[in-house]
XYZ file of N, CA and C in Angstrom:
552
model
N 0.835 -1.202 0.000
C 0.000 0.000 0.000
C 0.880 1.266 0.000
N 1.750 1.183 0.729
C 2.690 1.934 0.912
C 3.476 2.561 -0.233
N 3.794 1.201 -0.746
C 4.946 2.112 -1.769
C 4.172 1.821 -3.234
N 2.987 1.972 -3.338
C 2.413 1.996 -4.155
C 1.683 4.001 -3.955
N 1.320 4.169 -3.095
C 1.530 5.640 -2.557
C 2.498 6.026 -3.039
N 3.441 5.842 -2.649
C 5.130 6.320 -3.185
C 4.803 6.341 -4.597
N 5.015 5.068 -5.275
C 5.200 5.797 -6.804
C 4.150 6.740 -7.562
N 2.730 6.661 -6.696
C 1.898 7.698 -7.099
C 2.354 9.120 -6.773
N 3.130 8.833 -5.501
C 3.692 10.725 -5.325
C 5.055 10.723 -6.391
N 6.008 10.191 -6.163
C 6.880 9.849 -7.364
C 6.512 10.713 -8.612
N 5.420 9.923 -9.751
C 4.574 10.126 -10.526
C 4.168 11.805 -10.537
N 3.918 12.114 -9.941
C 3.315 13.424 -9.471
C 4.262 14.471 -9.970
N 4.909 14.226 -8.980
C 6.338 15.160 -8.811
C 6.771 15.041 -9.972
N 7.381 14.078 -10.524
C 8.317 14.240 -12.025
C 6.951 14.685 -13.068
N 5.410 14.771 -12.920
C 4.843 15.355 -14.098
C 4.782 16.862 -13.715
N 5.056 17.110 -12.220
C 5.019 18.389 -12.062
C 6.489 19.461 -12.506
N 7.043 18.672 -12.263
C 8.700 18.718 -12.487
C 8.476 19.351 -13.943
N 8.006 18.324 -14.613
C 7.783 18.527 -16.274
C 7.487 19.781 -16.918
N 6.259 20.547 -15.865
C 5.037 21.440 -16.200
C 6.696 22.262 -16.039
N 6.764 22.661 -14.863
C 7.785 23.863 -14.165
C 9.476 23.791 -15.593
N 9.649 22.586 -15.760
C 10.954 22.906 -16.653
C 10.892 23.362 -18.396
N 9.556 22.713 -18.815
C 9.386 22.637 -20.233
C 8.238 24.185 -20.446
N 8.250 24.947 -18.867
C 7.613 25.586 -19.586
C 6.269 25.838 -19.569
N 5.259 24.793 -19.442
C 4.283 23.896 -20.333
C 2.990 24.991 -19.996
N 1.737 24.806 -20.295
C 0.989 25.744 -20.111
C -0.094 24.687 -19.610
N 0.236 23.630 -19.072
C -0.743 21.984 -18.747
C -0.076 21.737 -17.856
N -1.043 20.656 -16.763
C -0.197 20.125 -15.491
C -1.399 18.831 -15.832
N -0.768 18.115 -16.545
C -1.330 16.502 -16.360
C -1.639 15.576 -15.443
N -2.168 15.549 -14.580
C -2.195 14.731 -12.867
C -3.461 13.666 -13.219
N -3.529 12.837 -14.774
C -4.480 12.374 -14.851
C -4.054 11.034 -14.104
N -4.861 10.158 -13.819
C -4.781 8.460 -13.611
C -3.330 8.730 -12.764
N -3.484 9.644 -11.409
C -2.582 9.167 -10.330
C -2.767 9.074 -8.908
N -4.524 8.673 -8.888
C -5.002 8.003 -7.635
C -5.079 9.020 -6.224
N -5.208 10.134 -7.062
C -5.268 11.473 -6.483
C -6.409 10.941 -5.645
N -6.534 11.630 -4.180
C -7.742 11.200 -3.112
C -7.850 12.665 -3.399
N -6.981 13.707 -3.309
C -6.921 15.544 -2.960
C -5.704 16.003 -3.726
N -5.989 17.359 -3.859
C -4.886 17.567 -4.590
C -3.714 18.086 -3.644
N -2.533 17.276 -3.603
C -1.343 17.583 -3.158
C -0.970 19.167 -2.809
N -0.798 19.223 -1.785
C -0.993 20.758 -0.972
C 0.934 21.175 -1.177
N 1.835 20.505 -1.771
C 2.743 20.385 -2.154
C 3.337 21.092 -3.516
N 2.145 20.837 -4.216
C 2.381 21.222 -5.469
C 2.602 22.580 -5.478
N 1.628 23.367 -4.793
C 1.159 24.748 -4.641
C 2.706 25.270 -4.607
N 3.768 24.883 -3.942
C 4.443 25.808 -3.369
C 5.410 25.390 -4.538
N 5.553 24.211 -5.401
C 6.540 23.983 -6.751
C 6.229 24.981 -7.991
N 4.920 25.056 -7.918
C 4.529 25.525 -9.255
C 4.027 27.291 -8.878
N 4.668 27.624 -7.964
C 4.149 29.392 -7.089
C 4.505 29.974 -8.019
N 5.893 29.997 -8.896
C 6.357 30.849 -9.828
C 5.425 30.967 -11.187
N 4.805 29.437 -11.423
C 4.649 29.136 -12.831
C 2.535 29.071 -13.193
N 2.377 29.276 -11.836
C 0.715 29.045 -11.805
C 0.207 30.142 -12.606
N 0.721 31.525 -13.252
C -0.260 32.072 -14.167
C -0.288 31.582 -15.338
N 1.156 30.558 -16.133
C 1.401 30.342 -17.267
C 0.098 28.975 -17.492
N -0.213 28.576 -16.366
C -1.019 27.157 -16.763
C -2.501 27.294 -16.498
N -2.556 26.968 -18.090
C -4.367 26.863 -19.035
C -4.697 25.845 -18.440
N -4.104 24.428 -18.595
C -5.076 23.419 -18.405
C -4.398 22.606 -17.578
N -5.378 22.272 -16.571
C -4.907 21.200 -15.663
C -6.224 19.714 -15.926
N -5.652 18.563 -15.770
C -6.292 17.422 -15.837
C -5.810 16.572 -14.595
N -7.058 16.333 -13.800
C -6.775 15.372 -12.727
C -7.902 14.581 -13.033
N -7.866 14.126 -14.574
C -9.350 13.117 -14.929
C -9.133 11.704 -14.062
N -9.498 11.291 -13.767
C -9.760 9.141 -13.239
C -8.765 9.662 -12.507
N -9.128 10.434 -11.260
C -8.772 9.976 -9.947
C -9.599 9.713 -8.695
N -9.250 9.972 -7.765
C -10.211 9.531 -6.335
C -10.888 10.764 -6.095
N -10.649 12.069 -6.553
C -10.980 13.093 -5.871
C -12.489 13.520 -5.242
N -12.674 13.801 -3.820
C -14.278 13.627 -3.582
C -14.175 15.150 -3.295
N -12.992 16.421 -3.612
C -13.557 17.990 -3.322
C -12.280 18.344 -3.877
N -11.851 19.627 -4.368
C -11.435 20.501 -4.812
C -11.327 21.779 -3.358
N -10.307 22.137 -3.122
C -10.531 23.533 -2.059
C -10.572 24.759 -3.113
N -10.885 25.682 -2.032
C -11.059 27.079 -2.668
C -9.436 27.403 -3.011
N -8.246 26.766 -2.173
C -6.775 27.479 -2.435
C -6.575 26.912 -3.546
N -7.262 25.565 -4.475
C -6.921 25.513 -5.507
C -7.097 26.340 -6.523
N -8.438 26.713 -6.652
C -9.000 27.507 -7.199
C -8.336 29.227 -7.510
N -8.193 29.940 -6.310
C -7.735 30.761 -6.632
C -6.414 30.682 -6.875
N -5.432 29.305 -6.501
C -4.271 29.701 -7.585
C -4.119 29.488 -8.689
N -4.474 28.816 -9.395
C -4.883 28.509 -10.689
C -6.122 29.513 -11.835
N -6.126 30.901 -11.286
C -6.933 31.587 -11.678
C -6.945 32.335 -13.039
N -5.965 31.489 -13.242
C -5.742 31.730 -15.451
C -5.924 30.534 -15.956
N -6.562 29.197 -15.587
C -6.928 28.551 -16.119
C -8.175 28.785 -17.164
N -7.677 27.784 -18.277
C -8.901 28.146 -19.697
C -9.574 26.864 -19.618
N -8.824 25.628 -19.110
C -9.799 24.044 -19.112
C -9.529 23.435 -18.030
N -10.222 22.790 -17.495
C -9.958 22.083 -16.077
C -10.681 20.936 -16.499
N -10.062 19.508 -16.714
C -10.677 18.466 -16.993
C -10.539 17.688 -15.387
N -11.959 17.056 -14.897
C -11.744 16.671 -13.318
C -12.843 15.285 -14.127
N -12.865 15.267 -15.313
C -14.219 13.591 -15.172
C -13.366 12.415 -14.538
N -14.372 11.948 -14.243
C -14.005 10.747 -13.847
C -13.375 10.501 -12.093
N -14.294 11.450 -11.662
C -13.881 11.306 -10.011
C -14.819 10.963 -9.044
N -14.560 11.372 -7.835
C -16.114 11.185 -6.840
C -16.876 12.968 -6.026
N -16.290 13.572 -7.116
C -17.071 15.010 -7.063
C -18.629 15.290 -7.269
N -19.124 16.053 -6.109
C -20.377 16.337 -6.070
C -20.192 17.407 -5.794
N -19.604 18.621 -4.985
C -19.688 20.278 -5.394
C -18.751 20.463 -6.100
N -18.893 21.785 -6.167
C -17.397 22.430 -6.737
C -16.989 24.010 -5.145
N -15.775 24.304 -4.850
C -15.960 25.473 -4.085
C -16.119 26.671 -4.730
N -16.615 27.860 -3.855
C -17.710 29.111 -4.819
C -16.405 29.428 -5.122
N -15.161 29.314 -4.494
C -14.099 29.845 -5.220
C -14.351 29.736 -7.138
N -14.555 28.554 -7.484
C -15.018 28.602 -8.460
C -14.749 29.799 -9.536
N -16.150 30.747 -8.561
C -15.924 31.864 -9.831
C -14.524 32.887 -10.170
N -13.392 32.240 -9.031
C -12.162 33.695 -9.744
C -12.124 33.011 -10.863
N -12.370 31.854 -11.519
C -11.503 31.143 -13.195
C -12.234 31.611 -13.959
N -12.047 33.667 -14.119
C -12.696 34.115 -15.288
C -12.312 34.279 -16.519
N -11.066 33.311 -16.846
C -11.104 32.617 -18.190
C -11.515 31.379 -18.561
N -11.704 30.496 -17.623
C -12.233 29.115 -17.811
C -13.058 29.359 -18.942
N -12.635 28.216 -20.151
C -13.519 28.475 -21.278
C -13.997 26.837 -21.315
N -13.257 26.186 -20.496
C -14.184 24.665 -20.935
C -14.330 23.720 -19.142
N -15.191 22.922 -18.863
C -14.861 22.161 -17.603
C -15.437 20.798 -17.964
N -14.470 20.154 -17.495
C -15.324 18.438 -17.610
C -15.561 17.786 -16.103
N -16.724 17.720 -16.311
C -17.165 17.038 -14.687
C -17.769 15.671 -14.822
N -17.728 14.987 -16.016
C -18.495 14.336 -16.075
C -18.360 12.915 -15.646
N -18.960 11.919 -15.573
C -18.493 11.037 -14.460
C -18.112 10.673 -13.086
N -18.805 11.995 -12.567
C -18.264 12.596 -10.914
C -20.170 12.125 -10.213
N -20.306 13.020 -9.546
C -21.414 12.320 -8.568
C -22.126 13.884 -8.004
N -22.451 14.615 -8.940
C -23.098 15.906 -8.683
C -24.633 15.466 -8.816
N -25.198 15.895 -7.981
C -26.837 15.609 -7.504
C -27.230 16.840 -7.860
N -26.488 18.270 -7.330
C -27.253 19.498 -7.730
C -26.473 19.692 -8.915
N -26.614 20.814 -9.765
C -25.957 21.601 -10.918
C -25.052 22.804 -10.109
N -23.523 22.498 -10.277
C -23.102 23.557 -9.753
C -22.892 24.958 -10.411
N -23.871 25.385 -9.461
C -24.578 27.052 -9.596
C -23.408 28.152 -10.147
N -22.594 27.602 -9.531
C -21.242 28.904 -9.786
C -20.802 28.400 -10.899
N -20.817 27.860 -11.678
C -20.302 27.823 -12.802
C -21.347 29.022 -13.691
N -22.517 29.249 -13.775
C -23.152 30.404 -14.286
C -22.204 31.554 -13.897
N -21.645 31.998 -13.124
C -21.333 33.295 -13.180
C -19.939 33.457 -14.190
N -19.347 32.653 -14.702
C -18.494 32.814 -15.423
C -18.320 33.004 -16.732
N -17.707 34.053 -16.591
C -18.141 35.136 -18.431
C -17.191 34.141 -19.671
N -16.362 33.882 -19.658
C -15.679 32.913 -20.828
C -16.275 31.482 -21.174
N -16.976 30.890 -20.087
C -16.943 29.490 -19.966
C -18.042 29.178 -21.574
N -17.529 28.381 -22.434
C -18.261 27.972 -23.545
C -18.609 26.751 -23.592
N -17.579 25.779 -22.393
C -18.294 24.491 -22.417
C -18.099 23.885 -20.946
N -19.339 23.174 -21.005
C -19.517 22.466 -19.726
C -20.250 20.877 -20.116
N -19.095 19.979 -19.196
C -19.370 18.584 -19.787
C -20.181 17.915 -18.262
N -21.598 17.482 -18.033
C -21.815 17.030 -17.009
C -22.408 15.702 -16.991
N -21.802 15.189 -17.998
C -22.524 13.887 -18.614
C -21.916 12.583 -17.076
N -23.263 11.993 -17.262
C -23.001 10.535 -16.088
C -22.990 11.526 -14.427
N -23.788 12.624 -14.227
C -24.112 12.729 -13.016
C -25.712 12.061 -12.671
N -25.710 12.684 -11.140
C -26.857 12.485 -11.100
C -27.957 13.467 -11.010
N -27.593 14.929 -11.993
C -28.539 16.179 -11.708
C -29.699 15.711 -11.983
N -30.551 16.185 -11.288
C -32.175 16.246 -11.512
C -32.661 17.294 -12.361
N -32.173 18.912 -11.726
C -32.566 20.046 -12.311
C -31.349 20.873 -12.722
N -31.848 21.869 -13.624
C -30.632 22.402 -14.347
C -31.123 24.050 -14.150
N -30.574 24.733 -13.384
C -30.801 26.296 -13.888
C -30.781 27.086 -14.717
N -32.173 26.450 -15.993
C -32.006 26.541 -16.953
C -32.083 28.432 -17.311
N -32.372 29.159 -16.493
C -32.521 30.946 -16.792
C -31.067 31.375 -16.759
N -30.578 30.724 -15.652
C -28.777 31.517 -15.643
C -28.081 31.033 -16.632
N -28.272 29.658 -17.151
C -27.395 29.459 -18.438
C -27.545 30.070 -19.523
N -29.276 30.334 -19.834
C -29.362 31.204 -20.941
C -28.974 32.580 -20.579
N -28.154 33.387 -19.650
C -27.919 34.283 -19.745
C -26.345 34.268 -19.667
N -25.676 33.303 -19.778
C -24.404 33.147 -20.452
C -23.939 32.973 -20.957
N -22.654 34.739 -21.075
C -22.761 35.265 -22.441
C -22.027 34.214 -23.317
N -21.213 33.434 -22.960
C -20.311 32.523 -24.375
C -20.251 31.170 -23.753
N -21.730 30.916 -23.296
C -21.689 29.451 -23.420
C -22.219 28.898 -24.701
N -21.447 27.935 -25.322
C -21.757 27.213 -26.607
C -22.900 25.981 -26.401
N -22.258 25.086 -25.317
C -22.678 23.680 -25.404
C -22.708 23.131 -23.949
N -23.198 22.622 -23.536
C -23.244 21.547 -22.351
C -24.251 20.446 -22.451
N -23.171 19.445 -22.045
C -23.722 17.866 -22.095
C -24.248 17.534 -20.438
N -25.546 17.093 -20.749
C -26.553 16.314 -19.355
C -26.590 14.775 -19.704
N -25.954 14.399 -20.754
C -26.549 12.908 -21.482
C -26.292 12.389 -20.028
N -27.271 11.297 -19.960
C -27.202 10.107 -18.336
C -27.476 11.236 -17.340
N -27.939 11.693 -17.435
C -28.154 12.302 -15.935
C -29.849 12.307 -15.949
N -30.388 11.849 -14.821
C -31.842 11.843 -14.789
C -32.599 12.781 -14.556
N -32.321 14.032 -15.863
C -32.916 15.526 -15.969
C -34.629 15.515 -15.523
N -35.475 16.546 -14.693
C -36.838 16.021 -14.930
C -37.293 16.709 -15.870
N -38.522 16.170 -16.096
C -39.215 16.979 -17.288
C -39.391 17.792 -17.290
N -39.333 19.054 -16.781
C -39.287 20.586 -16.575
C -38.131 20.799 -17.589
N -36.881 20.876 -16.796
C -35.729 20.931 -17.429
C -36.020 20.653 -19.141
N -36.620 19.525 -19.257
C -36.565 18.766 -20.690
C -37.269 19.595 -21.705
N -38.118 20.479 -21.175
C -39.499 21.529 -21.447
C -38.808 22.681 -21.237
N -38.946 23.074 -20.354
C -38.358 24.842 -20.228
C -37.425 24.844 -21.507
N -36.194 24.144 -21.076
C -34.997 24.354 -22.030
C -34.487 25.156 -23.233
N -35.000 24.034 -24.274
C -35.300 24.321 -25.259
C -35.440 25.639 -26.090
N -36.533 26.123 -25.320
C -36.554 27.526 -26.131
C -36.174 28.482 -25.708
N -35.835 28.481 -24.814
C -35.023 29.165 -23.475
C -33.620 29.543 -24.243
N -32.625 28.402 -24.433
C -31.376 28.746 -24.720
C -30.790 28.554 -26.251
N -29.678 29.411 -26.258
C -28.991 29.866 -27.723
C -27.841 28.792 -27.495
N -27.647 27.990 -27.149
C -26.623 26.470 -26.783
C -26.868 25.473 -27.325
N -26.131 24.546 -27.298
C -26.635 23.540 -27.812
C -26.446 22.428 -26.369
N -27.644 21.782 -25.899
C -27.977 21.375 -25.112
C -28.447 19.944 -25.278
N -27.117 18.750 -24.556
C -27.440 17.330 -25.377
C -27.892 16.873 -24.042
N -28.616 15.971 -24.104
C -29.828 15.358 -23.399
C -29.839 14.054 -23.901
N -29.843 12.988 -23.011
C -30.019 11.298 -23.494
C -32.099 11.556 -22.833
N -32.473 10.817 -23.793
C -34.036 10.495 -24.164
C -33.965 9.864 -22.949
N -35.152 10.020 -21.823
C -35.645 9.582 -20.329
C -35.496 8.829 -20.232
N -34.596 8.685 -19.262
C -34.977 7.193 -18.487
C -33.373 6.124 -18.908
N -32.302 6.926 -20.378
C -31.426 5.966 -20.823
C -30.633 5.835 -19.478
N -29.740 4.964 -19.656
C -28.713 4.438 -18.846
C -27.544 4.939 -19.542
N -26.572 5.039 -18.951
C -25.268 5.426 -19.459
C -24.358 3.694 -19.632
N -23.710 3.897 -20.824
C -23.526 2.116 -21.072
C -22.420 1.962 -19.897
N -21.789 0.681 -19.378
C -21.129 0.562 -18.518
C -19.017 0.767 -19.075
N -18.717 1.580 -18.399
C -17.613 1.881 -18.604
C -16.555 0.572 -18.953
């Protein structure tokens, strides 16, 4: 258990290593059994956190995100997090007022997180394989450069399925009631 920990921090470090020497404008932390994000990192990457757009901590353990992530990472343009055990997000949230894309999908959100409406860049939002019920469908149509967001598998109610529609200038994908999401 132990040194299986180890090579996951190992792992870590030399992709963080990577971000900080090459430059990079990405911090890759996908598939490394992340429970939280390493409170470690913060202080490697202090110099280099405005240069990085996109971070990916897709297929890990993660069950929360803090607000200190959030606001250091506050020039992020994509934050890919699918594939975790996320159900909020923190209101920190709204400093990522360039975030132009987020993937949540495959995480374990019951509500629609609200703070993602207040963000003026965001054009895509992936929430496919939760478990939202309802969608705030008035604040999305009043955001200004959202393109697209995916609900497919999520057990939207029929309100949502109704209001929608004519409501928003997006393109808004929806799996037909009741589908199942196929098994991973």
């Amino acid at each position: 258990m132990l040194r299986k920990m180890g090579e996951a921090v190992a792992r870590v470090a030399r992709k963080v290593n990577e971000t900080v020497e090459s430059g990079s404008d990405t911090l890759d932390l996908a598939e490394c059994k992340l429970v939280s994000f390493p409170i470690g990192i913060y202080k490697v990457l202090r110099n280099v956190t405005d240069q990085i757009h996109l971070i990916t901590l897709a297929n890990n353990e993660l069950k929360s995100l803090t607000s200190k992530f959030m606001t250091t990472f506050c020039q992020l343009r994509e934050l890919r997090l699918e594939g975790n055990f996320l159900h909020r997000l923190p209101n920190e949230v709204s400093t990522l007022q360039h975030l132009k894309a987020i993937d949540l999908s495959r995480n374990q959100f019951h509500d629609f997180p609200e703070q993602l409406t207040t963000l003026p860049a965001l054009e895509n939002i992936n929430l496919e394989e939760n478990e939202i019920v309802d969608v705030p469908v008035e604040k999305l149509a009043a955001m200004p450069a959202l393109r697209r967001i995916n609900l497919r598998f999520n057990p939207l109610n029929a309100e949502v399925r109704v209001i929608a529609p004519p409501l928003i200038k997006f393109d808004m994908l929806m799996s037909p009631e009741g589908a199942r999401a196929p098994p991973p």
